[in-house]
Amino acid sequence: MLTYPSFASYMRDRQPVLLRTARSLTANPCDAEDLLQTALTKTYVAWERIEDHRALDGYVRRALLNTRTSQWRKRKVDEFACDELPEPETVGGAEDPAEQQALHDAMWRAIAKLPERQRAMVVLRYYEDLSEVQTAEVLGVSVGTVKSAVSRALGKLREDPELGVVR
């Protein structure tokens, strides 16, 4: 089996950032770790074929998205719709750490409601701080597609009743 010291170095240096990306694509932290491990495995297998090692983050992000999309397509639906969600009500006081955590959780629940593609674009644009051009490159779509999808996603987030307390 071949070993690549440069891959080990890359993984050590970039794993926390890439794990944050994986966590934003899944609801469960353990699933995020599995997702990142799978994406890094795919990167390791393709290591010799990757010509520009300066673009590795984009390659791994793409592997994360492709892997997550494949998992999503294969998953068995075991969720059921209900009339009322047992969500805790939030109260004013943005300085309160509990309130900040509740708002953070509400935001992630709202993002999780977005369609997979819109969620990926919002995460890349606002959590990974990529430009529209970079987001389009990672996802393999046009800049216009990124702009319109992010605009629709932000509209849905603005309309989310759970986030209404922030306005």
XYZ file of C-alpha atoms in Angstrom:
167
model
C 0.000 0.000 0.000
C 1.294 3.431 -0.967
C 1.612 6.141 1.641
C 1.566 9.846 0.907
C 3.220 12.029 3.557
C 1.773 15.111 1.836
C -1.747 13.685 2.238
C -1.173 13.051 5.950
C 0.068 16.621 6.357
C -2.892 18.031 4.418
C -5.359 16.009 6.450
C -3.802 17.082 9.765
C -3.866 20.755 8.777
C -7.296 20.957 7.132
C -9.380 18.371 9.008
C -11.026 20.841 11.462
C -12.200 23.139 8.656
C -13.413 20.257 6.512
C -15.193 18.689 9.490
C -17.045 21.958 10.004
C -18.206 21.770 6.382
C -19.299 18.157 6.839
C -21.203 19.054 10.013
C -23.101 21.726 8.139
C -24.215 19.144 5.576
C -25.584 16.638 8.095
C -27.776 16.789 11.153
C -25.709 14.375 13.230
C -22.069 15.064 14.267
C -21.227 11.354 14.020
C -22.589 11.254 10.464
C -20.451 14.298 9.670
C -17.316 12.481 10.829
C -18.244 9.462 8.696
C -18.944 11.736 5.737
C -15.566 13.456 6.074
C -13.786 10.127 6.457
C -15.407 8.849 3.264
C -14.520 12.038 1.360
C -10.910 11.893 2.590
C -10.710 8.233 1.577
C -11.841 9.172 -1.931
C -9.257 11.965 -1.957
C -6.514 9.574 -0.840
C -7.391 7.105 -3.599
C -7.230 9.905 -6.191
C -4.156 11.603 -4.669
C -1.797 10.826 -7.577
C -4.377 12.013 -10.139
C -4.923 15.401 -8.486
C -2.684 17.758 -10.424
C -3.157 20.985 -8.486
C -2.761 20.345 -4.776
C -3.581 24.004 -4.094
C -7.197 23.175 -5.009
C -7.531 20.271 -2.582
C -10.154 21.971 -0.391
C -12.423 22.326 -3.405
C -11.850 18.703 -4.348
C -12.682 17.481 -0.827
C -15.740 19.770 -0.578
C -16.985 18.364 -3.866
C -16.400 14.827 -2.565
C -18.332 15.745 0.608
C -21.276 17.066 -1.397
C -21.308 14.150 -3.830
C -21.080 11.610 -1.024
C -23.833 13.333 0.957
C -26.057 13.501 -2.120
C -25.509 9.784 -2.762
C -26.332 8.978 0.851
C -29.438 11.138 0.685
C -30.649 9.412 -2.468
C -30.119 5.965 -0.953
C -31.659 6.673 2.435
C -34.818 4.990 3.549
C -37.516 7.443 4.499
C -38.366 6.961 8.153
C -39.563 10.453 8.984
C -43.210 11.268 9.371
C -44.927 14.608 9.031
C -46.885 15.896 12.003
C -49.091 18.908 12.611
C -47.132 20.313 15.544
C -43.409 20.322 16.187
C -42.250 20.170 19.819
C -39.960 23.198 19.490
C -38.969 25.271 22.532
C -40.105 28.890 22.419
C -37.362 31.507 22.440
C -37.511 34.688 24.488
C -35.736 38.048 24.132
C -32.265 38.791 25.445
C -29.605 38.227 22.786
C -26.852 38.573 25.401
C -28.054 35.464 27.217
C -25.876 32.464 26.184
C -28.878 30.152 26.348
C -30.772 32.493 24.019
C -27.832 32.617 21.625
C -27.647 28.811 21.593
C -31.397 28.558 21.007
C -31.101 30.976 18.082
C -28.134 29.022 16.712
C -30.111 25.774 16.957
C -33.165 27.390 15.352
C -31.044 28.616 12.456
C -29.618 25.141 11.831
C -33.090 23.598 12.000
C -34.268 26.153 9.451
C -31.262 25.455 7.220
C -31.906 21.715 7.525
C -35.422 22.303 6.105
C -33.967 23.730 2.899
C -33.618 21.472 -0.152
C -30.222 19.755 -0.319
C -28.832 21.948 -3.099
C -29.947 25.240 -1.526
C -28.576 24.121 1.846
C -25.203 23.320 0.280
C -25.091 26.729 -1.390
C -26.018 28.608 1.804
C -23.414 26.676 3.786
C -20.681 27.310 1.234
C -21.570 31.006 0.832
C -22.181 32.016 4.433
C -20.528 29.429 6.674
C -17.518 28.631 4.512
C -17.397 32.257 3.294
C -16.887 31.351 -0.365
C -17.699 33.859 -3.087
C -20.492 33.214 -5.573
C -17.885 32.269 -8.175
C -16.119 29.846 -5.821
C -19.444 28.307 -4.766
C -20.404 27.843 -8.416
C -17.048 26.165 -9.128
C -17.345 23.777 -6.161
C -20.875 22.760 -7.141
C -20.270 22.747 -10.890
C -23.080 25.211 -11.650
C -23.282 28.730 -13.063
C -22.914 31.840 -10.927
C -26.487 32.781 -11.849
C -27.726 29.471 -10.461
C -25.925 30.168 -7.190
C -27.377 33.676 -6.996
C -30.958 32.602 -7.652
C -30.828 29.509 -5.420
C -29.272 31.436 -2.519
C -31.854 34.179 -2.955
C -34.692 31.629 -2.767
C -33.066 29.941 0.237
C -32.718 33.243 2.098
C -36.360 33.986 1.311
C -37.365 30.663 2.859
C -35.238 31.389 5.922
C -36.861 34.822 6.283
C -40.288 33.163 6.214
C -39.409 30.464 8.744
C -41.700 31.007 11.732
C -39.089 29.798 14.197
C -36.722 32.559 13.108
C -39.475 35.181 13.295
C -38.442 36.151 16.839
C -35.182 37.585 15.473
C -36.845 40.117 13.168
